[in-house]
CSV table of C-alpha atoms in Angstrom, one decimal:
chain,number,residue,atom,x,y,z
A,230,UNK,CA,11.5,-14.3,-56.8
A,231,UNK,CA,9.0,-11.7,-57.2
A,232,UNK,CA,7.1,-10.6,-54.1
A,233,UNK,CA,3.4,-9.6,-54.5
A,234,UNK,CA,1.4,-7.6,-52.1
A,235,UNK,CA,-2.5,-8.3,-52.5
A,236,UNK,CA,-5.4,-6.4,-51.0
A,237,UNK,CA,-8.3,-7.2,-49.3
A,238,UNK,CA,-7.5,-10.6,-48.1
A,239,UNK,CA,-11.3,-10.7,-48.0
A,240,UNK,CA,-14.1,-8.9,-47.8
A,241,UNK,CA,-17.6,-9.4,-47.2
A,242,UNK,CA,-20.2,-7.2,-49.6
A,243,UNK,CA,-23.7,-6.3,-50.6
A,244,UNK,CA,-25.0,-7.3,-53.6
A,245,UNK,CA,-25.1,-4.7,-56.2
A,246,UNK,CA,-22.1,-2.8,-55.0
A,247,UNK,CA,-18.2,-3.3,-56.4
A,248,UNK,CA,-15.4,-4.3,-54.9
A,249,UNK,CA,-11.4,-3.1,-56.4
A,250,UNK,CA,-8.7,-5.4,-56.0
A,251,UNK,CA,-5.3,-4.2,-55.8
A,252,UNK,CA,-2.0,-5.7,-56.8
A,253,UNK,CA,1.4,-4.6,-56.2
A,254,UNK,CA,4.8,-6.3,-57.5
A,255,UNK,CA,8.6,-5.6,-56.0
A,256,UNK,CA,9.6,-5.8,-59.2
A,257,UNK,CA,9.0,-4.8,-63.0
A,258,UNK,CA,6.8,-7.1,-64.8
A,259,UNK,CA,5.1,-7.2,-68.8
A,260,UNK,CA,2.2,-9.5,-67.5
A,261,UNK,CA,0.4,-9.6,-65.0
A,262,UNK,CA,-2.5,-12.3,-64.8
A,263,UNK,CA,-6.4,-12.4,-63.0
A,264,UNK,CA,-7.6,-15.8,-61.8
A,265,UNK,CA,-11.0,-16.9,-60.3
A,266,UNK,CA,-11.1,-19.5,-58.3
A,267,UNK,CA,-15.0,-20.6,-57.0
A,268,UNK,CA,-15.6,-22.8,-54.2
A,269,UNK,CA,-14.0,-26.1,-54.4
A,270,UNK,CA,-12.5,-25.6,-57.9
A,271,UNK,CA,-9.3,-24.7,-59.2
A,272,UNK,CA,-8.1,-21.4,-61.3
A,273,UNK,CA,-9.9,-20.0,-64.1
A,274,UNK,CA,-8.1,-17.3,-66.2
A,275,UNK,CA,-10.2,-13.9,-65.5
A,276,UNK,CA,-7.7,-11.9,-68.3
A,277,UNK,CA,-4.0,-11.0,-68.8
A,278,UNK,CA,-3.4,-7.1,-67.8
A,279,UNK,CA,-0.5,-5.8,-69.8
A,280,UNK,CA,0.9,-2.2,-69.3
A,281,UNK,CA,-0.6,0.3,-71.5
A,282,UNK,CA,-2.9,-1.5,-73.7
A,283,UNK,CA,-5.7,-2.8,-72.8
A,284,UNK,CA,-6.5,-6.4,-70.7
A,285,UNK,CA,-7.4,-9.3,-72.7
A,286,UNK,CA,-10.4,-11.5,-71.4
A,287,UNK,CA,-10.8,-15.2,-71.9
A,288,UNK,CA,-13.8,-16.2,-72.6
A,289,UNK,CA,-16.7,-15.7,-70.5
A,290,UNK,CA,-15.6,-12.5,-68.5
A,291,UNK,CA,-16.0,-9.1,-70.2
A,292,UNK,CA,-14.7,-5.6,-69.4
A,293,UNK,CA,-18.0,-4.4,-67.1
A,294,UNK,CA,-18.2,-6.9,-65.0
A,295,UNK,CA,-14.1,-7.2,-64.2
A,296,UNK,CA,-12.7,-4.0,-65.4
A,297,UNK,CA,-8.7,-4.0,-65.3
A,298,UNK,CA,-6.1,-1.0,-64.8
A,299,UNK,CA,-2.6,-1.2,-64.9
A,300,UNK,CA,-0.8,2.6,-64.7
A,301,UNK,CA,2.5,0.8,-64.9
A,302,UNK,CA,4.7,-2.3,-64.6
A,303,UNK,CA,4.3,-2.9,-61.0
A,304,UNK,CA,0.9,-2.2,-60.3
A,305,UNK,CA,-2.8,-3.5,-61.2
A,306,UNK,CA,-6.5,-3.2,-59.8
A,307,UNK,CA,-9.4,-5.9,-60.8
A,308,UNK,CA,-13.1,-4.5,-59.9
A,309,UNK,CA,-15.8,-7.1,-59.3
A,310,UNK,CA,-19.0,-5.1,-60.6
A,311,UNK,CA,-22.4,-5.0,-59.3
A,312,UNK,CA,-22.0,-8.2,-57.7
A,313,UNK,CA,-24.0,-10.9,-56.7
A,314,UNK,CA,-23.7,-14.3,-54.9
A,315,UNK,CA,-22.3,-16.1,-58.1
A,316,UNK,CA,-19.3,-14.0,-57.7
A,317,UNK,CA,-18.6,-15.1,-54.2
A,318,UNK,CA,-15.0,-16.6,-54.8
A,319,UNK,CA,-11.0,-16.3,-53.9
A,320,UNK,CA,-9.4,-13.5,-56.7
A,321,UNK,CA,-5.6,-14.1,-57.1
A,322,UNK,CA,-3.2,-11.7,-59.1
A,323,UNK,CA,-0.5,-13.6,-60.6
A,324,UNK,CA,3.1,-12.6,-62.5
A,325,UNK,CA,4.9,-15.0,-64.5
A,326,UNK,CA,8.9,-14.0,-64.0
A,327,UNK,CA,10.9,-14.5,-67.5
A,328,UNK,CA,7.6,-15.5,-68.8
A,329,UNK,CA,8.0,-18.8,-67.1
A,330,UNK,CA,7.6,-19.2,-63.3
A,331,UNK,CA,4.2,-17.8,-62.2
A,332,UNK,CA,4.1,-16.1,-58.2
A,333,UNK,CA,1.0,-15.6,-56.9
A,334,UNK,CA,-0.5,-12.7,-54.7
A,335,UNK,CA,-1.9,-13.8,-50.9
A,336,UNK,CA,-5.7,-14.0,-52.9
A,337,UNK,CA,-9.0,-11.6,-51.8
A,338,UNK,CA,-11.6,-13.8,-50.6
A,339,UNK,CA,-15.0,-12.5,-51.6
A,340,UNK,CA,-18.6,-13.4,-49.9
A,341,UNK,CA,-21.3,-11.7,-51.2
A,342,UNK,CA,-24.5,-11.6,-49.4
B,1356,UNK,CA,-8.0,-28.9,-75.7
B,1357,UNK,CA,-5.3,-29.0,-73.4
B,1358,UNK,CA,-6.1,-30.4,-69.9
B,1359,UNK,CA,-4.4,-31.1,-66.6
B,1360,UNK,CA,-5.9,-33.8,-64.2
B,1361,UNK,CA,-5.3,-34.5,-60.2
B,1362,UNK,CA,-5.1,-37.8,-58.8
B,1363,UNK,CA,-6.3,-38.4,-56.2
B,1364,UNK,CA,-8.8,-35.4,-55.4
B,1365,UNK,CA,-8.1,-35.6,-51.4
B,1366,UNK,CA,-5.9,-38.0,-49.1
B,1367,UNK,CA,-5.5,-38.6,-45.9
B,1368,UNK,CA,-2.8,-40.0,-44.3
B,1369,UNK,CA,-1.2,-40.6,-41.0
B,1370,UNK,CA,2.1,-38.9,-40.1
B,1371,UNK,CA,5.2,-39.9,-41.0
B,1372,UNK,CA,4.0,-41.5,-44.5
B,1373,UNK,CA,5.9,-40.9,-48.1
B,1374,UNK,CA,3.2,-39.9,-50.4
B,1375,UNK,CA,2.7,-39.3,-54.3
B,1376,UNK,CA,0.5,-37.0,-55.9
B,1377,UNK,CA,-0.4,-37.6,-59.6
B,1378,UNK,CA,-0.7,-34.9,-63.0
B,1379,UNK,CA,-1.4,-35.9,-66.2
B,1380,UNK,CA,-1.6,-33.2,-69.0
B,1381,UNK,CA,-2.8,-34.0,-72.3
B,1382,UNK,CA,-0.8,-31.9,-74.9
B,1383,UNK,CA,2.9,-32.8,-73.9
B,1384,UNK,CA,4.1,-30.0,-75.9
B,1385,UNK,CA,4.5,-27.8,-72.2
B,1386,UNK,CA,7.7,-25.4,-71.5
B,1387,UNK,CA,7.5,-26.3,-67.8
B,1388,UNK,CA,5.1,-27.5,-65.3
B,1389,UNK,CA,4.7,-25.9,-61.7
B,1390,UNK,CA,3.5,-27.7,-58.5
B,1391,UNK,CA,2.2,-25.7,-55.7
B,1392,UNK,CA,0.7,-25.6,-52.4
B,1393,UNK,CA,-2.3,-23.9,-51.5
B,1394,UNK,CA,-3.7,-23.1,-48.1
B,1395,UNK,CA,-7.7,-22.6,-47.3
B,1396,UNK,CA,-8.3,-19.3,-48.7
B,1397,UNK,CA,-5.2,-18.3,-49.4
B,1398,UNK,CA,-2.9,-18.1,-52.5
B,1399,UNK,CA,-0.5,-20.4,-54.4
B,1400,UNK,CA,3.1,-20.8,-53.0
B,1401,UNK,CA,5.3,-22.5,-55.7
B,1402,UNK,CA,7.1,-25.3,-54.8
B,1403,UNK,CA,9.0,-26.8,-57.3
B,1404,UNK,CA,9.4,-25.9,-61.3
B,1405,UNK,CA,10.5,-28.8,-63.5
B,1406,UNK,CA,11.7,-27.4,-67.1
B,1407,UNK,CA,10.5,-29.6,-70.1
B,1408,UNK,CA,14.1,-30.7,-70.8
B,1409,UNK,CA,14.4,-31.9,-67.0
B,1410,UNK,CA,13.3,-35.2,-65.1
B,1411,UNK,CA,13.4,-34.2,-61.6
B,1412,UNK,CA,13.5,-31.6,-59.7
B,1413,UNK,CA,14.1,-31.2,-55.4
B,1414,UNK,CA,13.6,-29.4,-52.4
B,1415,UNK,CA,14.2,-31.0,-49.0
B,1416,UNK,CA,11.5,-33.3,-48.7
B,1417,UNK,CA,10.2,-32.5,-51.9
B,1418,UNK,CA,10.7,-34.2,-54.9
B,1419,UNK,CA,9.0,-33.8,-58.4
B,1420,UNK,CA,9.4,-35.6,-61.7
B,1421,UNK,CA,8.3,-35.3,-65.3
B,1422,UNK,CA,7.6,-37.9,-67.5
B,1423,UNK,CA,6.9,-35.2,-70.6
B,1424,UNK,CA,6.3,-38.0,-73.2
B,1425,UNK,CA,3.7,-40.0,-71.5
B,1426,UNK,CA,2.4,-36.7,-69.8
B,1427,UNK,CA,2.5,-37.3,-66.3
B,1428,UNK,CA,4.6,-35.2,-63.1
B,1429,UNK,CA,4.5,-37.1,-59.4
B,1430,UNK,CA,5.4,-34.8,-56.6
B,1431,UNK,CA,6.6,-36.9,-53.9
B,1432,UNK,CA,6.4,-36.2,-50.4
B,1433,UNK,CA,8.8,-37.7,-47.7
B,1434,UNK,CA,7.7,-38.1,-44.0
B,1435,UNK,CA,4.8,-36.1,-44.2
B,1436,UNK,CA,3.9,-33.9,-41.2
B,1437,UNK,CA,0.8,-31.9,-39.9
B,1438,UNK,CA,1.7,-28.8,-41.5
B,1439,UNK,CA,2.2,-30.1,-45.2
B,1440,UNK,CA,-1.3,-30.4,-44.7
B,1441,UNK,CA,-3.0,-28.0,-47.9
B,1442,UNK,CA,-3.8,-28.5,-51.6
B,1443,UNK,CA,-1.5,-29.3,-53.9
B,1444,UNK,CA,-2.1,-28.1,-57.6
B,1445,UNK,CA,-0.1,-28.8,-60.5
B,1446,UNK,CA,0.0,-26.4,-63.5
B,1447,UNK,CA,1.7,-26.7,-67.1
B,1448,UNK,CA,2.9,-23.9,-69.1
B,1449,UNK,CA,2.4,-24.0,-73.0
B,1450,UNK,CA,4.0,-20.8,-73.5
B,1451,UNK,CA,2.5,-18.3,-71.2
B,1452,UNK,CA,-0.5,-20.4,-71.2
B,1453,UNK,CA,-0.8,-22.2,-67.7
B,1454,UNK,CA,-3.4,-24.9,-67.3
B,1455,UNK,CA,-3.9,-26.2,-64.1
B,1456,UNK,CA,-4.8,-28.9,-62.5
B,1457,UNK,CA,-8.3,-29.2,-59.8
B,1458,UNK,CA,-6.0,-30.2,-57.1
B,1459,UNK,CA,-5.3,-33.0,-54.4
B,1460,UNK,CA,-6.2,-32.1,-50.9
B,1461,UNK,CA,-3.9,-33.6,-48.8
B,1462,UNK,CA,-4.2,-33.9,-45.0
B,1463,UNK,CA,-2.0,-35.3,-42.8
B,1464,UNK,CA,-3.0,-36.9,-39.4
B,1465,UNK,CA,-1.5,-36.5,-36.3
């Protein structure tokens, strides 16, 4: 089972101001997957980070609000950008092992004020 | 579109009770489908994974089915305690594309 490390667990920010999420894996993996999940609601797809190209975005989310890195096959960063209120949620990092079984980072919780 | 729904959104029961929680997905063309538990701002622990050629699947006091055809998984819970307290969402995979479910929030009275 792969082991993921997530941090913040949470963190409380200004408005305006970014926030970078780190995610690290024990193991070797192609994708690597951002969720969103708002108050009371459950997972929305952010974008699928793969190593060395670029992340694809569903939908909705673009590239300068939640820019994406991922250096290699165990590591990725989301950044919330110049954020306000409506971003106030729990961010999860996510692998899926053999492309089938998804294991989920401990999730940042986000207020902004 | 495909869509996974939760029934019920939030129980509550007293100690000690078996329980079902209910997920129907609408395109039953899925590889898999994932229950886990989630905790108050936490993330997702898995639970169980039930492969689209299986029926059930177990762990201790755990116990998940999949009807594929009609689109529905239970997750069963025997003698529930206190700390099984959390929500429960389920999540289907068509192919590296999981869809999940809003969740059931359990809680489970002392």
């Amino acid at each position: 089972s792969a082991v993921i490390s997530q941090k913040p667990s949470r963190d409380i920010c200004q408005r305006g101001t970014s926030l970078t999420i780190q995610c690290q894996v024990d193991s070797q993996v192609t994708m690597m997957f951002w969720y969103r999940q708002q108050p009371g609601q459950s997972l929305t797809l952010i974008a699928t980070a793969n190593q060395g190209s670029e992340a694809t975005y569903e939908s909705g989310f673009v590239i300068d609000k939640f820019p994406i890195s991922r250096p290699n096959l165990t590591f990725s960063t989301l950044t919330v950008s110049n954020m306000s209120p409506e971003d106030s949620s729990i961010y999860l990092c996510s692998v899926a092992e053999h492309n089938e079984k998804l294991f989920f980072g401990s999730g940042t919780q986000l207020s902004v004020l | 579109k495909q869509e996974v729904t939760q029934i019920p959104a939030a129980l509550s029961v007293p100690e000690g009770e078996n329980l079902v929680l209910n997920c129907s997905f609408t395109d039953s063309a899925i590889y898999n489908l994932q229950w886990f538990r989630q905790d108050p701002g936490k993330g997702l622990t898995s639970l169980l994974l039930i492969q689209s050629s299986q029926r059930e699947q177990t762990s201790g006091r755990l116990n998940a089915s999949l009807d594929k055809s009609s689109g529905r998984s239970t997750l069963y819970i025997a003698a529930s305690q206190p700390g099984d307290s959390a929500t429960y969402l389920c999540a289907a995979n068509y192919g590296q594309n999981f869809v999940f479910g809003p969740g059931t929030r359990l809680s489970v009275l002392p």
